[in-house]
PDB file of C-alpha atoms in Angstrom:
ATOM      1  CA  MET A   1       0.000   0.000   0.000  1.00 48.00           C
ATOM      2  CA  LYS A   2       2.828   2.407   0.903  1.00 47.00           C
ATOM      3  CA  LEU A   3       4.642   1.601  -2.353  1.00 50.00           C
ATOM      4  CA  GLU A   4       1.435   2.268  -4.304  1.00 53.00           C
ATOM      5  CA  PHE A   5       1.055   5.630  -2.498  1.00 49.00           C
ATOM      6  CA  ILE A   6       4.641   6.613  -3.295  1.00 53.00           C
ATOM      7  CA  ASN A   7       4.264   5.618  -6.943  1.00 51.00           C
ATOM      8  CA  ASN A   8       1.024   7.593  -7.249  1.00 53.00           C
ATOM      9  CA  LEU A   9       2.680  10.596  -5.621  1.00 53.00           C
ATOM     10  CA  TYR A  10       5.526  10.487  -8.123  1.00 54.00           C
ATOM     11  CA  ILE A  11       3.051  10.192 -11.023  1.00 55.00           C
ATOM     12  CA  TYR A  12       1.105  13.233  -9.786  1.00 54.00           C
ATOM     13  CA  LEU A  13       4.250  15.313  -9.359  1.00 57.00           C
ATOM     14  CA  ILE A  14       5.790  14.359 -12.690  1.00 58.00           C
ATOM     15  CA  PHE A  15       2.499  14.959 -14.515  1.00 55.00           C
ATOM     16  CA  TYR A  16       2.088  18.457 -13.109  1.00 57.00           C
ATOM     17  CA  PHE A  17       5.688  19.416 -13.707  1.00 58.00           C
ATOM     18  CA  ILE A  18       5.412  18.222 -17.330  1.00 58.00           C
ATOM     19  CA  VAL A  19       2.245  20.277 -17.793  1.00 56.00           C
ATOM     20  CA  ASN A  20       4.002  23.357 -16.442  1.00 59.00           C
ATOM     21  CA  ALA A  21       7.023  22.664 -18.647  1.00 56.00           C
ATOM     22  CA  PHE A  22       4.747  22.716 -21.708  1.00 56.00           C
ATOM     23  CA  ILE A  23       3.264  26.011 -20.550  1.00 62.00           C
ATOM     24  CA  ILE A  24       6.729  27.506 -20.142  1.00 61.00           C
ATOM     25  CA  ALA A  25       7.764  26.242 -23.587  1.00 53.00           C
ATOM     26  CA  TYR A  26       4.647  27.836 -25.029  1.00 57.00           C
ATOM     27  CA  PHE A  27       5.643  31.199 -23.539  1.00 59.00           C
ATOM     28  CA  TYR A  28       9.145  30.996 -24.955  1.00 55.00           C
ATOM     29  CA  ILE A  29       7.891  30.148 -28.442  1.00 53.00           C
ATOM     30  CA  ASN A  30       5.254  32.870 -28.373  1.00 58.00           C
ATOM     31  CA  LYS A  31       7.057  35.493 -26.279  1.00 54.00           C
ATOM     32  CA  LYS A  32       6.683  38.104 -29.018  1.00 47.00           C
ATOM     33  CA  ASN A  33       2.909  37.729 -29.139  1.00 52.00           C
ATOM     34  CA  ILE A  34       0.424  39.486 -26.858  1.00 50.00           C
ATOM     35  CA  ILE A  35      -0.827  37.165 -24.121  1.00 49.00           C
ATOM     36  CA  LEU A  36      -4.578  36.708 -24.443  1.00 47.00           C
ATOM     37  CA  GLU A  37      -6.935  36.666 -21.495  1.00 55.00           C
ATOM     38  CA  ASP A  38      -7.734  32.960 -21.840  1.00 57.00           C
ATOM     39  CA  GLU A  39      -3.992  32.172 -21.760  1.00 54.00           C
ATOM     40  CA  LYS A  40      -3.671  34.119 -18.510  1.00 58.00           C
ATOM     41  CA  ILE A  41      -6.560  32.138 -17.061  1.00 62.00           C
ATOM     42  CA  LEU A  42      -4.865  28.902 -18.121  1.00 60.00           C
ATOM     43  CA  ILE A  43      -1.616  29.874 -16.378  1.00 61.00           C
ATOM     44  CA  GLU A  44      -3.443  30.932 -13.228  1.00 63.00           C
ATOM     45  CA  GLY A  45      -5.375  27.659 -13.243  1.00 64.00           C
ATOM     46  CA  LYS A  46      -2.211  25.583 -13.537  1.00 60.00           C
ATOM     47  CA  TYR A  47      -0.623  27.693 -10.811  1.00 61.00           C
ATOM     48  CA  ASN A  48      -3.492  26.909  -8.446  1.00 64.00           C
ATOM     49  CA  GLU A  49      -3.287  23.208  -9.304  1.00 64.00           C
ATOM     50  CA  LEU A  50       0.441  23.158  -8.575  1.00 62.00           C
ATOM     51  CA  VAL A  51      -0.192  24.884  -5.243  1.00 60.00           C
ATOM     52  CA  LEU A  52      -2.749  22.227  -4.294  1.00 63.00           C
ATOM     53  CA  LYS A  53      -0.486  19.360  -5.299  1.00 59.00           C
ATOM     54  CA  THR A  54       2.449  20.829  -3.388  1.00 60.00           C
ATOM     55  CA  GLN A  55       0.247  21.171  -0.309  1.00 58.00           C
ATOM     56  CA  GLU A  56      -0.772  17.532  -0.795  1.00 58.00           C
ATOM     57  CA  LEU A  57       2.905  16.573  -0.880  1.00 59.00           C
ATOM     58  CA  LYS A  58       3.501  18.377   2.433  1.00 54.00           C
ATOM     59  CA  LYS A  59       0.378  16.817   3.944  1.00 52.00           C
ATOM     60  CA  ASN A  60       1.635  13.329   3.070  1.00 52.00           C
ATOM     61  CA  GLN A  61       5.153  14.000   4.348  1.00 53.00           C
ATOM     62  CA  LEU A  62       4.536  11.845   7.433  1.00 47.00           C
ATOM     63  CA  ASP A  63       3.577   8.894   5.245  1.00 50.00           C
ATOM     64  CA  LEU A  64       6.900   9.133   3.444  1.00 52.00           C
ATOM     65  CA  LEU A  65       8.797   9.491   6.690  1.00 50.00           C
ATOM     66  CA  GLY A  66       6.838   6.642   8.249  1.00 49.00           C
ATOM     67  CA  ALA A  67       8.579   4.041   6.094  1.00 47.00           C
ATOM     68  CA  SER A  68       9.371   1.195   8.466  1.00 46.00           C
ATOM     69  CA  LYS A  69      12.912   0.444   7.287  1.00 52.00           C
ATOM     70  CA  THR A  70      15.937   2.705   7.150  1.00 56.00           C
ATOM     71  CA  GLU A  71      16.905   1.287   3.724  1.00 56.00           C
ATOM     72  CA  GLU A  72      13.449   2.111   2.399  1.00 61.00           C
ATOM     73  CA  ARG A  73      13.662   5.706   3.657  1.00 62.00           C
ATOM     74  CA  ASN A  74      17.078   6.140   2.077  1.00 62.00           C
ATOM     75  CA  ARG A  75      15.832   4.740  -1.226  1.00 63.00           C
ATOM     76  CA  ILE A  76      12.855   7.101  -1.225  1.00 65.00           C
ATOM     77  CA  ALA A  77      15.172  10.002  -0.363  1.00 62.00           C
ATOM     78  CA  ARG A  78      17.383   9.180  -3.350  1.00 63.00           C
ATOM     79  CA  ASP A  79      14.359   8.944  -5.641  1.00 62.00           C
ATOM     80  CA  LEU A  80      13.060  12.296  -4.397  1.00 62.00           C
ATOM     81  CA  HIS A  81      16.429  13.913  -5.019  1.00 61.00           C
ATOM     82  CA  ASP A  82      16.840  12.443  -8.502  1.00 60.00           C
ATOM     83  CA  SER A  83      13.305  13.083  -9.740  1.00 58.00           C
ATOM     84  CA  VAL A  84      11.333  15.713  -7.844  1.00 64.00           C
ATOM     85  CA  GLY A  85      14.376  17.714  -6.724  1.00 63.00           C
ATOM     86  CA  HIS A  86      15.751  17.923 -10.253  1.00 63.00           C
ATOM     87  CA  LEU A  87      12.376  18.866 -11.741  1.00 64.00           C
ATOM     88  CA  LEU A  88      11.835  21.621  -9.172  1.00 67.00           C
ATOM     89  CA  SER A  89      15.325  23.019  -9.769  1.00 70.00           C
ATOM     90  CA  THR A  90      14.794  23.094 -13.536  1.00 67.00           C
ATOM     91  CA  LEU A  91      11.336  24.627 -13.180  1.00 70.00           C
ATOM     92  CA  SER A  92      12.683  27.345 -10.861  1.00 68.00           C
ATOM     93  CA  ILE A  93      15.368  28.329 -13.397  1.00 73.00           C
ATOM     94  CA  GLN A  94      12.864  28.420 -16.257  1.00 68.00           C
ATOM     95  CA  LEU A  95      10.398  30.481 -14.243  1.00 69.00           C
ATOM     96  CA  THR A  96      13.122  33.027 -13.442  1.00 73.00           C
ATOM     97  CA  ALA A  97      13.796  33.488 -17.152  1.00 71.00           C
ATOM     98  CA  LEU A  98      10.084  33.652 -17.943  1.00 71.00           C
ATOM     99  CA  GLU A  99       9.524  36.241 -15.206  1.00 68.00           C
ATOM    100  CA  LYS A 100      12.131  38.528 -16.780  1.00 72.00           C
ATOM    101  CA  ILE A 101      10.448  38.243 -20.185  1.00 68.00           C
ATOM    102  CA  THR A 102       6.980  39.074 -18.882  1.00 65.00           C
ATOM    103  CA  LYS A 103       8.285  41.952 -16.752  1.00 67.00           C
ATOM    104  CA  SER A 104      10.133  43.504 -19.697  1.00 64.00           C
ATOM    105  CA  ARG A 105       6.867  43.583 -21.628  1.00 62.00           C
ATOM    106  CA  ASP A 106       4.843  44.941 -18.692  1.00 58.00           C
ATOM    107  CA  LEU A 107       2.562  41.914 -18.657  1.00 56.00           C
ATOM    108  CA  ASP A 108       0.518  41.635 -15.466  1.00 60.00           C
ATOM    109  CA  ILE A 109       0.820  37.841 -15.610  1.00 63.00           C
ATOM    110  CA  SER A 110       4.429  38.314 -14.442  1.00 62.00           C
ATOM    111  CA  GLU A 111       3.146  38.694 -10.871  1.00 66.00           C
ATOM    112  CA  ASN A 112       1.650  35.199 -11.023  1.00 65.00           C
ATOM    113  CA  ILE A 113       4.860  33.868 -12.523  1.00 67.00           C
ATOM    114  CA  GLY A 114       6.802  35.450  -9.647  1.00 69.00           C
ATOM    115  CA  GLU A 115       4.493  33.860  -7.090  1.00 69.00           C
ATOM    116  CA  LEU A 116       4.837  30.487  -8.791  1.00 70.00           C
ATOM    117  CA  LYS A 117       8.626  30.847  -8.781  1.00 68.00           C
ATOM    118  CA  VAL A 118       8.657  31.601  -5.047  1.00 73.00           C
ATOM    119  CA  PHE A 119       6.327  28.679  -4.360  1.00 70.00           C
ATOM    120  CA  THR A 120       8.502  26.374  -6.465  1.00 70.00           C
ATOM    121  CA  GLN A 121      11.617  27.467  -4.561  1.00 73.00           C
ATOM    122  CA  ASP A 122       9.808  26.847  -1.266  1.00 72.00           C
ATOM    123  CA  GLY A 123       8.848  23.402  -2.540  1.00 70.00           C
ATOM    124  CA  LEU A 124      12.464  22.697  -3.461  1.00 69.00           C
ATOM    125  CA  ARG A 125      13.626  23.679   0.029  1.00 73.00           C
ATOM    126  CA  GLU A 126      10.932  21.461   1.545  1.00 71.00           C
ATOM    127  CA  VAL A 127      11.968  18.491  -0.601  1.00 68.00           C
ATOM    128  CA  ARG A 128      15.616  18.992   0.401  1.00 69.00           C
ATOM    129  CA  LYS A 129      14.561  19.193   4.041  1.00 70.00           C
ATOM    130  CA  ILE A 130      12.548  15.971   3.710  1.00 68.00           C
ATOM    131  CA  ILE A 131      15.503  14.238   2.075  1.00 64.00           C
ATOM    132  CA  HIS A 132      17.868  15.397   4.828  1.00 65.00           C
ATOM    133  CA  ASP A 133      15.527  14.405   7.629  1.00 64.00           C
ATOM    134  CA  MET A 134      14.757  11.020   6.092  1.00 59.00           C
ATOM    135  CA  LYS A 135      18.454  10.232   5.937  1.00 57.00           C
ATOM    136  CA  VAL A 136      19.259  11.550   9.399  1.00 52.00           C
ATOM    137  CA  GLU A 137      16.552   9.612  11.229  1.00 50.00           C
ATOM    138  CA  ASN A 138      17.994   6.268  12.215  1.00 48.00           C
ATOM    139  CA  LYS A 139      16.028   4.028  14.556  1.00 46.00           C
ATOM    140  CA  ASN A 140      19.022   3.291  16.765  1.00 48.00           C
ATOM    141  CA  ASN A 141      20.373   6.820  16.832  1.00 73.00           C
ATOM    142  CA  TRP A 142      17.508   9.150  17.714  1.00 81.00           C
ATOM    143  CA  LYS A 143      19.269  10.744  20.707  1.00 85.00           C
ATOM    144  CA  ASN A 144      22.285  11.622  18.585  1.00 85.00           C
ATOM    145  CA  ASN A 145      19.995  13.112  15.944  1.00 86.00           C
ATOM    146  CA  ILE A 146      18.372  15.385  18.533  1.00 91.00           C
ATOM    147  CA  GLU A 147      21.768  16.429  19.889  1.00 91.00           C
ATOM    148  CA  LYS A 148      22.942  17.188  16.354  1.00 88.00           C
ATOM    149  CA  LEU A 149      19.800  19.248  15.761  1.00 89.00           C
ATOM    150  CA  ILE A 150      20.450  21.222  18.948  1.00 91.00           C
ATOM    151  CA  ASN A 151      24.148  21.749  18.218  1.00 90.00           C
ATOM    152  CA  ASN A 152      23.372  23.041  14.725  1.00 88.00           C
ATOM    153  CA  SER A 153      20.569  25.354  15.820  1.00 87.00           C
ATOM    154  CA  GLY A 154      22.777  28.416  16.298  1.00 87.00           C
ATOM    155  CA  ILE A 155      21.181  29.223  19.654  1.00 90.00           C
ATOM    156  CA  LYS A 156      22.065  28.358  23.258  1.00 94.00           C
ATOM    157  CA  ILE A 157      20.039  25.307  24.300  1.00 94.00           C
ATOM    158  CA  ASN A 158      20.186  23.597  27.688  1.00 95.00           C
ATOM    159  CA  TYR A 159      19.279  19.972  27.000  1.00 96.00           C
ATOM    160  CA  ILE A 160      18.621  17.276  29.608  1.00 94.00           C
ATOM    161  CA  VAL A 161      17.604  13.665  29.005  1.00 93.00           C
ATOM    162  CA  ASN A 162      17.511  10.884  31.586  1.00 92.00           C
ATOM    163  CA  GLU A 163      18.080   7.174  31.071  1.00 88.00           C
ATOM    164  CA  GLU A 164      15.438   5.348  29.037  1.00 88.00           C
ATOM    165  CA  THR A 165      13.176   3.115  31.110  1.00 89.00           C
ATOM    166  CA  TRP A 166      11.479   1.763  27.986  1.00 90.00           C
ATOM    167  CA  THR A 167      12.149   1.767  24.256  1.00 88.00           C
ATOM    168  CA  LEU A 168      10.471   4.238  21.940  1.00 89.00           C
ATOM    169  CA  ASN A 169       9.011   2.898  18.730  1.00 88.00           C
ATOM    170  CA  GLU A 170      10.051   4.499  15.447  1.00 82.00           C
ATOM    171  CA  ARG A 171       6.891   6.573  15.176  1.00 87.00           C
ATOM    172  CA  GLN A 172       7.498   8.066  18.628  1.00 91.00           C
ATOM    173  CA  GLU A 173      11.157   8.778  17.811  1.00 89.00           C
ATOM    174  CA  GLN A 174      10.214  10.635  14.649  1.00 86.00           C
ATOM    175  CA  ALA A 175       7.484  12.627  16.390  1.00 91.00           C
ATOM    176  CA  ILE A 176       9.762  13.714  19.257  1.00 93.00           C
ATOM    177  CA  TYR A 177      12.454  14.812  16.812  1.00 92.00           C
ATOM    178  CA  ARG A 178       9.911  16.789  14.765  1.00 90.00           C
ATOM    179  CA  ILE A 179       8.327  18.423  17.817  1.00 94.00           C
ATOM    180  CA  ILE A 180      11.695  19.614  19.121  1.00 94.00           C
ATOM    181  CA  GLN A 181      12.667  20.798  15.645  1.00 91.00           C
ATOM    182  CA  GLU A 182       9.399  22.724  15.275  1.00 91.00           C
ATOM    183  CA  PHE A 183       9.722  24.371  18.689  1.00 92.00           C
ATOM    184  CA  ILE A 184      13.297  25.511  18.015  1.00 92.00           C
ATOM    185  CA  THR A 185      12.319  26.865  14.598  1.00 88.00           C
ATOM    186  CA  ASN A 186       9.309  28.760  15.975  1.00 87.00           C
ATOM    187  CA  SER A 187      11.315  30.185  18.875  1.00 89.00           C
ATOM    188  CA  GLN A 188      14.001  31.487  16.550  1.00 87.00           C
ATOM    189  CA  LYS A 189      11.497  32.882  14.084  1.00 84.00           C
ATOM    190  CA  TYR A 190       8.954  34.524  16.381  1.00 85.00           C
ATOM    191  CA  SER A 191      10.156  34.760  19.983  1.00 85.00           C
ATOM    192  CA  ASN A 192      13.456  36.586  19.537  1.00 85.00           C
ATOM    193  CA  THR A 193      14.888  34.387  22.277  1.00 88.00           C
ATOM    194  CA  ASN A 194      18.556  33.857  23.093  1.00 89.00           C
ATOM    195  CA  LYS A 195      18.094  30.652  25.081  1.00 93.00           C
ATOM    196  CA  ILE A 196      15.934  27.517  25.140  1.00 95.00           C
ATOM    197  CA  ASN A 197      15.577  24.827  27.811  1.00 96.00           C
ATOM    198  CA  ILE A 198      14.654  21.302  26.704  1.00 97.00           C
ATOM    199  CA  SER A 199      14.198  18.209  28.871  1.00 96.00           C
ATOM    200  CA  LEU A 200      13.201  14.630  28.052  1.00 96.00           C
ATOM    201  CA  ILE A 201      12.209  12.696  31.167  1.00 95.00           C
ATOM    202  CA  PHE A 202      11.312   8.997  31.057  1.00 95.00           C
ATOM    203  CA  SER A 203       9.172   7.353  33.721  1.00 93.00           C
ATOM    204  CA  GLN A 204       7.914   3.775  33.844  1.00 92.00           C
ATOM    205  CA  ASP A 205       4.866   4.433  31.690  1.00 92.00           C
ATOM    206  CA  SER A 206       5.417   7.749  29.926  1.00 94.00           C
ATOM    207  CA  LEU A 207       7.790  10.309  28.472  1.00 95.00           C
ATOM    208  CA  VAL A 208       7.489  14.008  29.277  1.00 97.00           C
ATOM    209  CA  LEU A 209       9.045  16.510  26.882  1.00 97.00           C
ATOM    210  CA  SER A 210       9.311  20.044  28.278  1.00 97.00           C
ATOM    211  CA  MET A 211      10.552  23.050  26.292  1.00 96.00           C
ATOM    212  CA  LYS A 212      10.777  26.725  27.173  1.00 96.00           C
ATOM    213  CA  ASP A 213      12.153  29.739  25.362  1.00 95.00           C
ATOM    214  CA  PHE A 214      12.845  33.118  26.944  1.00 93.00           C
ATOM    215  CA  GLY A 215      11.559  35.382  24.191  1.00 89.00           C
ATOM    216  CA  LYS A 216       8.826  37.965  24.029  1.00 86.00           C
ATOM    217  CA  GLY A 217       5.872  35.556  24.263  1.00 84.00           C
ATOM    218  CA  CYS A 218       2.280  36.800  24.015  1.00 85.00           C
ATOM    219  CA  ASP A 219      -0.924  36.871  26.058  1.00 82.00           C
ATOM    220  CA  ASN A 220      -3.156  35.708  23.220  1.00 81.00           C
ATOM    221  CA  PHE A 221      -2.042  33.118  20.705  1.00 79.00           C
ATOM    222  CA  GLU A 222      -3.687  30.678  18.335  1.00 78.00           C
ATOM    223  CA  GLU A 223      -2.652  27.100  17.767  1.00 76.00           C
ATOM    224  CA  LYS A 224      -1.831  27.352  14.086  1.00 78.00           C
ATOM    225  CA  GLY A 225       1.204  26.731  11.929  1.00 80.00           C
ATOM    226  CA  GLY A 226       3.971  25.148  13.988  1.00 82.00           C
ATOM    227  CA  LEU A 227       1.903  24.770  17.165  1.00 86.00           C
ATOM    228  CA  LEU A 228      -0.910  23.097  15.257  1.00 88.00           C
ATOM    229  CA  SER A 229       1.591  20.737  13.644  1.00 88.00           C
ATOM    230  CA  ILE A 230       2.913  19.787  17.085  1.00 92.00           C
ATOM    231  CA  ARG A 231      -0.624  19.257  18.391  1.00 92.00           C
ATOM    232  CA  GLU A 232      -1.396  16.918  15.492  1.00 92.00           C
ATOM    233  CA  ARG A 233       1.738  14.860  16.137  1.00 91.00           C
ATOM    234  CA  VAL A 234       0.911  14.587  19.840  1.00 94.00           C
ATOM    235  CA  ASN A 235      -2.651  13.486  19.060  1.00 93.00           C
ATOM    236  CA  GLU A 236      -1.350  10.800  16.711  1.00 92.00           C
ATOM    237  CA  LEU A 237       0.599   9.362  19.658  1.00 92.00           C
ATOM    238  CA  HIS A 238      -2.486   9.594  21.940  1.00 93.00           C
ATOM    239  CA  GLY A 239      -0.566  12.069  24.065  1.00 95.00           C
ATOM    240  CA  GLU A 240      -1.349  15.362  25.768  1.00 95.00           C
ATOM    241  CA  MET A 241       0.027  18.853  25.225  1.00 94.00           C
ATOM    242  CA  ASN A 242       0.043  22.014  27.304  1.00 94.00           C
ATOM    243  CA  VAL A 243       1.129  25.475  26.123  1.00 92.00           C
ATOM    244  CA  GLU A 244       1.703  28.528  28.300  1.00 91.00           C
ATOM    245  CA  SER A 245       2.821  32.030  27.361  1.00 89.00           C
ATOM    246  CA  GLY A 246       2.479  35.687  28.243  1.00 84.00           C
ATOM    247  CA  ASN A 247       3.908  39.012  27.199  1.00 88.00           C
ATOM    248  CA  ASN A 248       7.655  38.993  27.918  1.00 85.00           C
ATOM    249  CA  LYS A 249       7.323  35.535  29.490  1.00 85.00           C
ATOM    250  CA  GLY A 250       8.373  33.418  26.529  1.00 89.00           C
ATOM    251  CA  PHE A 251       6.721  30.162  25.504  1.00 90.00           C
ATOM    252  CA  TYR A 252       6.457  26.977  27.536  1.00 94.00           C
ATOM    253  CA  LEU A 253       5.407  23.717  25.914  1.00 94.00           C
ATOM    254  CA  GLN A 254       4.975  20.379  27.663  1.00 96.00           C
ATOM    255  CA  VAL A 255       4.165  17.134  25.875  1.00 97.00           C
ATOM    256  CA  TYR A 256       3.116  13.898  27.571  1.00 96.00           C
ATOM    257  CA  ILE A 257       3.610  10.712  25.533  1.00 95.00           C
ATOM    258  CA  PRO A 258       2.278   7.421  26.952  1.00 94.00           C
ATOM    259  CA  ARG A 259       4.249   4.216  26.722  1.00 91.00           C
ATOM    260  CA  VAL A 260       3.036   1.788  24.079  1.00 80.00           C
ATOM    261  CA  ILE A 261       3.172  -1.861  25.122  1.00 58.00           C
TER     262      ILE A 261
END
């Protein structure tokens, strides 16, 4: 079933990139002609379709990362790099050239081309991130992966972890890594903090992950973006999550993950 999903995902991606390649070729061949309104609508329609498919790729990221074997993850990572990564890189270069052409002729479609180029570049970064994370996540090395993440964060992080009293399954390992990664990223992006405290404490029947930054914080916040992503991961593990913040009090996040027997 997973192989069928991956194959279908590749087919979707390749199909939409080929469609966009034909559109770009059409612009190059007809760059001296005036772009008609129905052509603009066609481009905008394909742009919206590409946006939806890219969002679908991000939504299914966990399915790709949930591959049960390290060899399988590495194989998928190589395939992503060789196929999707290359196509996105080529498309980004072609869109840059096309954007210059449309701008030089004062065509208002150039704004859509620019947006598509930015979205394509974001997609390329996301694919590279997926590839990196798929390769770095090894079932027997999750603590080292977290330490590497912390050491490469560029911010002071106090990290404490006690001795394991039970063994995490691969799904739990991946979720913990992602939650810590998301918290660090959000703290750096929004909190303007210079320090983060992180602790992983095992008990006989649970694991408690506590994280706190010392940034600006806020009295009113919504669980969206990174926080919503963390909440979804916690729910998938049948865990609990608590978030506290306030103006100039930073953010505090605690996650409770039950032991699976």
